[in-house]
Short mmCIF file of C-alpha atoms in Angstrom, two decimals:
data_model
loop_
_atom_site.label_atom_id
_atom_site.label_comp_id
_atom_site.label_asym_id
_atom_site.label_seq_id
_atom_site.Cartn_x
_atom_site.Cartn_y
_atom_site.Cartn_z
CA MET A 5 0.00 0.00 0.00
CA CYS A 6 1.18 3.50 -0.66
CA PRO A 7 1.58 5.11 1.74
CA TYR A 8 2.44 2.84 4.66
CA SER A 9 1.67 5.77 6.95
CA SER A 10 3.58 4.48 9.97
CA LEU A 11 6.68 4.06 7.80
CA ASP A 12 6.77 7.54 6.31
CA LYS A 13 10.35 8.68 5.90
CA PRO A 14 11.14 12.13 7.37
CA GLY A 15 12.98 14.78 5.40
CA ARG A 16 13.65 15.10 1.69
CA PRO A 17 13.86 12.03 -0.58
CA ASN A 18 17.32 10.61 -1.25
CA TYR A 19 18.72 10.32 -4.76
CA MET A 20 21.40 7.91 -5.90
CA ASP A 21 24.61 9.49 -7.17
CA ASP A 22 24.98 9.24 -10.96
CA VAL A 23 28.45 7.71 -10.69
CA LEU A 24 27.23 5.02 -8.29
CA TYR A 25 24.20 4.36 -10.50
CA ALA A 26 26.42 3.85 -13.56
CA HIS A 27 28.70 1.55 -11.54
CA ILE A 28 25.75 -0.59 -10.46
CA LEU A 29 24.46 -0.85 -14.02
CA ASN A 30 27.89 -1.98 -15.20
CA GLU A 31 27.99 -4.60 -12.45
CA LEU A 32 24.58 -5.87 -13.54
CA LYS A 33 25.69 -5.99 -17.16
CA LYS A 34 28.82 -7.91 -16.17
CA ALA A 35 26.71 -10.47 -14.29
CA GLY A 36 24.79 -11.24 -17.49
CA THR A 37 21.92 -12.92 -15.64
CA VAL A 38 19.64 -9.95 -14.92
CA ARG A 39 16.13 -10.23 -16.34
CA TYR A 40 14.28 -7.44 -14.52
CA PHE A 41 15.50 -4.05 -13.34
CA THR A 42 13.53 -1.58 -11.22
CA PRO A 43 15.22 1.80 -10.57
CA MET A 44 13.37 2.38 -7.30
CA LEU A 45 12.91 0.71 -3.92
CA GLN A 46 11.22 2.39 -0.96
CA ASP A 47 10.20 5.76 -2.38
CA GLU A 48 7.98 7.18 -5.14
CA PRO A 49 10.17 7.03 -8.28
CA LEU A 50 8.45 9.84 -10.19
CA VAL A 51 9.59 12.36 -7.56
CA ASP A 52 12.96 12.09 -9.32
CA LYS A 53 12.73 14.62 -12.18
CA ASP A 54 15.47 12.69 -14.01
CA ILE A 55 13.89 9.24 -13.72
CA HIS A 56 13.49 9.06 -17.51
CA LYS A 57 17.25 9.66 -17.88
CA ARG A 58 17.97 6.85 -15.43
CA ILE A 59 15.73 4.49 -17.37
CA GLU A 60 17.38 5.50 -20.63
CA LYS A 61 20.82 4.86 -19.09
CA ALA A 62 19.67 1.44 -17.90
CA ARG A 63 18.26 0.57 -21.32
CA THR A 64 21.50 1.60 -23.05
CA THR A 65 23.69 -0.32 -20.58
CA LEU A 66 21.62 -3.45 -20.03
CA GLY A 67 20.12 -3.86 -23.49
CA ASN A 68 16.67 -4.92 -24.62
CA ALA A 69 16.80 -8.38 -23.02
CA VAL A 70 16.27 -6.82 -19.58
CA SER A 71 12.75 -5.70 -18.65
CA ILE A 72 12.70 -2.28 -16.94
CA TYR A 73 9.72 -1.26 -14.86
CA LEU A 74 8.49 1.12 -12.19
CA VAL A 75 5.89 0.90 -9.43
CA THR A 76 4.25 4.25 -8.73
CA ASN A 77 1.25 5.74 -6.92
CA GLY A 78 0.40 7.45 -10.21
CA ARG A 79 -0.11 10.97 -8.90
CA LEU A 80 2.83 12.36 -10.89
CA LEU A 81 2.23 10.16 -13.94
CA THR A 82 1.24 13.09 -16.14
CA PRO A 83 1.07 12.72 -19.94
CA GLU A 84 4.38 14.59 -20.18
CA LYS A 85 6.03 12.29 -17.65
CA ALA A 86 4.56 9.24 -19.39
CA ASP A 87 5.95 10.40 -22.74
CA GLY A 88 9.42 10.70 -21.19
CA LEU A 89 9.22 7.18 -19.77
CA ILE A 90 8.09 5.76 -23.12
CA ARG A 91 10.89 7.49 -25.03
CA ALA A 92 13.40 6.21 -22.46
CA GLY A 93 12.34 2.60 -23.12
CA ILE A 94 10.25 1.62 -20.08
CA ASP A 95 8.65 -1.84 -20.41
CA LEU A 96 6.08 -1.76 -17.62
CA VAL A 97 4.42 0.89 -15.48
CA SER A 98 2.65 -0.54 -12.44
CA VAL A 99 0.27 1.80 -10.59
CA SER A 100 -0.98 1.23 -7.03
CA ILE A 101 -4.67 2.18 -6.95
CA ASP A 102 -6.05 -0.36 -4.46
CA ALA A 103 -9.69 0.72 -4.76
CA PHE A 104 -12.61 0.94 -7.17
CA HIS A 105 -14.56 3.65 -5.35
CA GLU A 106 -13.14 7.11 -4.76
CA HIS A 107 -14.03 7.19 -1.06
CA THR A 108 -12.21 3.89 -0.53
CA TYR A 109 -9.14 5.28 -2.28
CA GLU A 110 -9.23 8.36 -0.02
CA THR A 111 -9.45 6.17 3.08
CA ILE A 112 -6.53 3.99 2.08
CA HIS A 113 -4.22 6.57 0.53
CA ARG A 114 -5.24 9.54 2.66
CA SER A 115 -5.38 11.55 -0.52
CA ARG A 116 -8.02 13.06 -2.79
CA SER A 117 -6.04 12.23 -5.90
CA TYR A 118 -8.22 9.39 -7.16
CA SER A 119 -9.58 11.24 -10.19
CA ARG A 120 -6.13 12.44 -11.20
CA VAL A 121 -4.52 9.02 -10.79
CA ALA A 122 -7.29 7.25 -12.69
CA GLU A 123 -7.09 9.74 -15.57
CA ASN A 124 -3.29 9.47 -15.66
CA VAL A 125 -3.61 5.71 -16.08
CA ARG A 126 -6.36 6.00 -18.69
CA SER A 127 -4.23 8.52 -20.61
CA LEU A 128 -1.28 6.11 -20.60
CA LEU A 129 -3.51 3.27 -21.79
CA ARG A 130 -4.64 5.37 -24.75
CA ARG A 131 -1.10 5.90 -26.01
CA THR A 132 0.33 4.16 -29.08
CA PRO A 133 2.92 2.82 -28.69
CA ARG A 134 2.86 2.29 -24.94
CA PRO A 135 4.46 0.00 -22.37
CA ARG A 136 2.55 -2.63 -20.46
CA VAL A 137 0.34 -0.91 -17.92
CA GLU A 138 -0.52 -2.73 -14.71
CA VAL A 139 -2.91 -1.62 -11.96
CA ARG A 140 -2.39 -2.92 -8.44
CA PHE A 141 -4.99 -3.83 -5.84
CA LEU A 142 -3.61 -4.46 -2.37
CA LYS A 143 -6.19 -6.55 -0.54
CA GLN A 144 -6.88 -5.13 2.90
CA HIS A 145 -9.70 -4.52 5.33
CA ASP A 146 -10.90 -1.25 3.79
CA ASN A 147 -11.39 -2.45 0.20
CA ILE A 148 -13.25 -5.71 0.79
CA GLY A 149 -15.75 -6.41 -1.98
CA GLU A 150 -14.27 -4.11 -4.64
CA GLU A 151 -12.04 -6.61 -6.46
CA ARG A 152 -14.47 -7.70 -9.16
CA ALA A 153 -15.56 -4.21 -10.17
CA PHE A 154 -11.92 -3.06 -10.13
CA ALA A 155 -10.83 -5.98 -12.33
CA ARG A 156 -13.74 -5.64 -14.74
CA TYR A 157 -13.23 -1.90 -15.25
CA TRP A 158 -9.46 -1.79 -15.71
CA LYS A 159 -9.28 -4.98 -17.76
CA SER A 160 -11.85 -3.50 -20.17
CA LEU A 161 -9.43 -0.61 -20.78
CA GLY A 162 -6.50 -2.92 -21.53
CA ALA A 163 -4.63 -2.85 -18.20
CA ASP A 164 -3.01 -5.87 -16.60
CA LEU A 165 -4.06 -6.68 -13.05
CA LEU A 166 -2.10 -7.48 -9.90
CA PHE A 167 -3.87 -8.49 -6.70
CA HIS A 168 -1.76 -9.00 -3.59
CA HIS A 169 -2.02 -8.93 0.21
CA VAL A 170 -0.81 -6.33 2.68
CA VAL A 171 2.55 -7.23 4.27
CA ASN A 172 3.85 -6.09 7.67
CA ARG A 173 7.20 -5.01 6.20
CA ALA A 174 9.29 -7.51 8.16
CA GLY A 175 7.51 -6.64 11.40
CA THR A 176 7.96 -2.85 11.18
CA LEU A 177 4.31 -2.00 10.46
CA PRO A 178 2.53 -1.64 13.83
CA VAL A 179 -0.94 -1.20 12.29
CA PHE A 180 -0.71 -4.41 10.27
CA GLU A 181 -3.36 -6.26 12.28
CA SER A 182 -5.93 -3.53 11.62
CA LEU A 183 -5.12 -3.41 7.90
CA LYS A 184 -5.02 -7.08 6.97
CA ARG A 185 -8.00 -9.13 5.97
CA GLY A 186 -9.26 -12.25 7.69
CA LYS A 187 -9.06 -15.77 6.35
CA ARG A 188 -8.37 -16.29 2.65
CA ASN A 189 -11.07 -17.69 0.41
CA LEU A 190 -10.97 -21.20 -1.06
CA LYS A 191 -9.38 -20.10 -4.34
CA GLU A 192 -6.55 -18.34 -2.51
CA ARG A 193 -5.99 -21.26 -0.15
CA LEU A 194 -5.71 -23.66 -3.10
CA PHE A 195 -3.25 -21.32 -4.81
CA TYR A 196 -0.99 -21.20 -1.76
CA MET A 197 -1.19 -24.98 -1.32
CA VAL A 198 0.03 -25.52 -4.89
CA ARG A 199 2.68 -22.78 -4.66
CA ASN A 200 4.09 -24.20 -1.45
CA GLN A 201 4.64 -27.53 -3.12
CA VAL A 202 6.88 -25.77 -5.64
CA ALA A 203 8.52 -23.24 -3.27
CA PRO A 204 8.08 -24.21 0.39
CA PHE A 205 10.06 -21.21 1.71
CA CYS A 206 10.27 -17.51 0.93
CA PRO A 207 12.15 -17.09 -2.38
CA LEU A 208 12.87 -13.33 -2.28
CA PRO A 209 16.59 -13.40 -1.31
CA PHE A 210 17.20 -16.15 -3.86
CA TYR A 211 16.24 -14.20 -6.98
CA SER A 212 16.36 -10.47 -6.18
CA LEU A 213 18.86 -7.94 -4.87
CA ASN A 214 17.65 -4.74 -3.22
CA ILE A 215 19.92 -1.69 -3.25
CA LEU A 216 19.37 1.49 -1.24
CA TRP A 217 20.14 4.96 -2.59
CA ASN A 218 23.64 4.96 -1.04
CA GLY A 219 24.66 1.57 -2.44
CA GLU A 220 23.92 -0.45 0.69
CA VAL A 221 22.16 -3.77 0.06
CA ILE A 222 19.36 -5.21 2.19
CA VAL A 223 18.07 -8.79 2.42
CA CYS A 224 14.77 -8.05 0.67
CA CYS A 225 12.37 -5.26 -0.24
CA ASN A 226 10.35 -5.79 2.95
CA ASP A 227 13.19 -4.76 5.26
CA TRP A 228 12.03 -1.18 5.73
CA GLY A 229 14.13 -0.62 8.88
CA PRO A 230 16.49 -1.59 7.56
CA ARG A 231 17.33 -4.16 10.18
CA GLU A 232 20.38 -5.55 8.44
CA ILE A 233 22.80 -4.44 5.71
CA ILE A 234 24.31 -7.39 3.84
CA GLY A 235 26.66 -5.49 1.53
CA ASP A 236 27.62 -2.19 -0.04
CA LEU A 237 27.98 -1.78 -3.80
CA SER A 238 29.99 1.40 -3.34
CA THR A 239 32.83 -0.73 -1.98
CA GLN A 240 32.04 -4.32 -3.08
CA SER A 241 31.32 -6.05 -6.37
CA LEU A 242 27.91 -7.44 -7.17
CA SER A 243 29.34 -10.96 -7.21
CA GLU A 244 30.85 -10.55 -3.74
CA ILE A 245 27.47 -9.61 -2.29
CA TRP A 246 25.28 -12.04 -4.26
CA ARG A 247 27.51 -14.99 -3.37
CA GLY A 248 28.55 -13.67 0.03
CA ARG A 249 28.20 -15.16 3.48
CA ALA A 250 25.73 -12.52 4.69
CA ILE A 251 22.97 -13.20 2.18
CA ASN A 252 23.66 -16.95 2.12
CA HIS A 253 23.17 -17.01 5.89
CA HIS A 254 19.59 -15.81 5.43
CA ARG A 255 18.98 -18.11 2.48
CA TYR A 256 20.05 -21.07 4.55
CA LEU A 257 17.77 -20.13 7.43
CA LEU A 258 14.80 -19.76 5.09
CA SER A 259 15.47 -23.08 3.36
CA GLN A 260 15.56 -24.82 6.75
CA GLY A 261 12.42 -23.18 8.12
CA ALA A 262 14.45 -21.33 10.74
CA ASN A 263 13.08 -17.87 10.04
CA LYS A 264 13.11 -16.93 13.69
CA LYS A 265 16.89 -16.90 13.67
CA SER A 266 16.90 -14.06 11.14
CA PRO A 267 16.39 -10.53 12.53
CA VAL A 268 14.80 -9.57 9.20
CA CYS A 269 12.62 -12.63 8.54
CA ARG A 270 11.49 -13.62 12.03
CA ASP A 271 8.52 -11.22 12.21
CA CYS A 272 7.72 -10.97 8.48
CA SER A 273 4.17 -11.85 7.47
CA TYR A 274 5.26 -12.47 3.87
CA GLY A 275 7.65 -15.25 4.84
CA TYR A 276 5.08 -16.91 7.07
CA ASN A 277 2.89 -17.67 4.04
CA TYR A 278 5.26 -20.52 3.24
CA THR A 279 5.09 -24.03 4.66
CA LYS A 280 8.64 -24.10 6.04
CA ALA A 281 8.47 -20.67 7.64
CA GLY A 282 9.12 -20.56 11.36
CA LYS A 283 9.15 -24.33 11.88
CA GLY A 284 11.73 -24.41 14.58
CA TYR A 285 15.50 -24.03 14.58
CA ALA A 286 17.79 -25.91 12.28
CA PRO A 287 21.47 -26.27 13.14
CA ILE A 288 23.57 -23.82 11.11
CA PRO A 289 26.80 -25.17 9.64
CA ALA A 290 29.95 -23.17 10.36
CA GLU A 291 30.37 -22.04 6.75
CA ALA A 292 26.89 -20.47 6.77
CA LYS A 293 27.35 -18.52 9.99
CA MET A 294 28.15 -14.84 9.99
#
């Protein structure tokens, strides 16, 4: 959800240095295994007036085989901004709306920007050519019953849909219990049963790397504290961090169902959706220890 009101960051937004950004892109190119790149993490990306330049730099460096996308609240997604993103080579724009009715949007987002956001998305959908456009619906207590109307409306306009559940941001969201919904319906329960047969533990640290504005790397996108820094791309190579002891320590704990031994994962509601999550304490071999 945007915003997570209890996690609002004080002060002005932070911007990554251009030299560091170029270095990170070169490290990603060198790795040769990157499939998705998102030049944002825990802030609204369109606040950066040069975001189109960053996307263009990423496209030039990483090539067309890498999909580049942004997640935004859509308030600053003006036609002019959208044109800049399209020219830069963006592949996907994902907009968090989370409601079908305007009053529900105002309750969740604490903003009266629903009409502007909806029109920004409709304007982007009317463009030719355009990137993939996705609208997000974060299932929570305040928007119960609006999913079908939301899906029907935006799908009719050509948008892709993403439905997901509110997460407690690795235990740092104190109002989580009041936001989350109750028990999942039968369709959702069946989905999680099948998924857990394929991936019985949280996969996030196994396929993604999350870099803060200053080059520091965190275990996953849900570590809003952050509670632990596992590397620093201003002083280390991408390979050193991706294959390093710090991140492998957390991977091992997750694979063994020993989430409670991780300061990041122990209180995370996302990880506890998996069958192995929190199932006791596995012995940690010496090579996996910090």
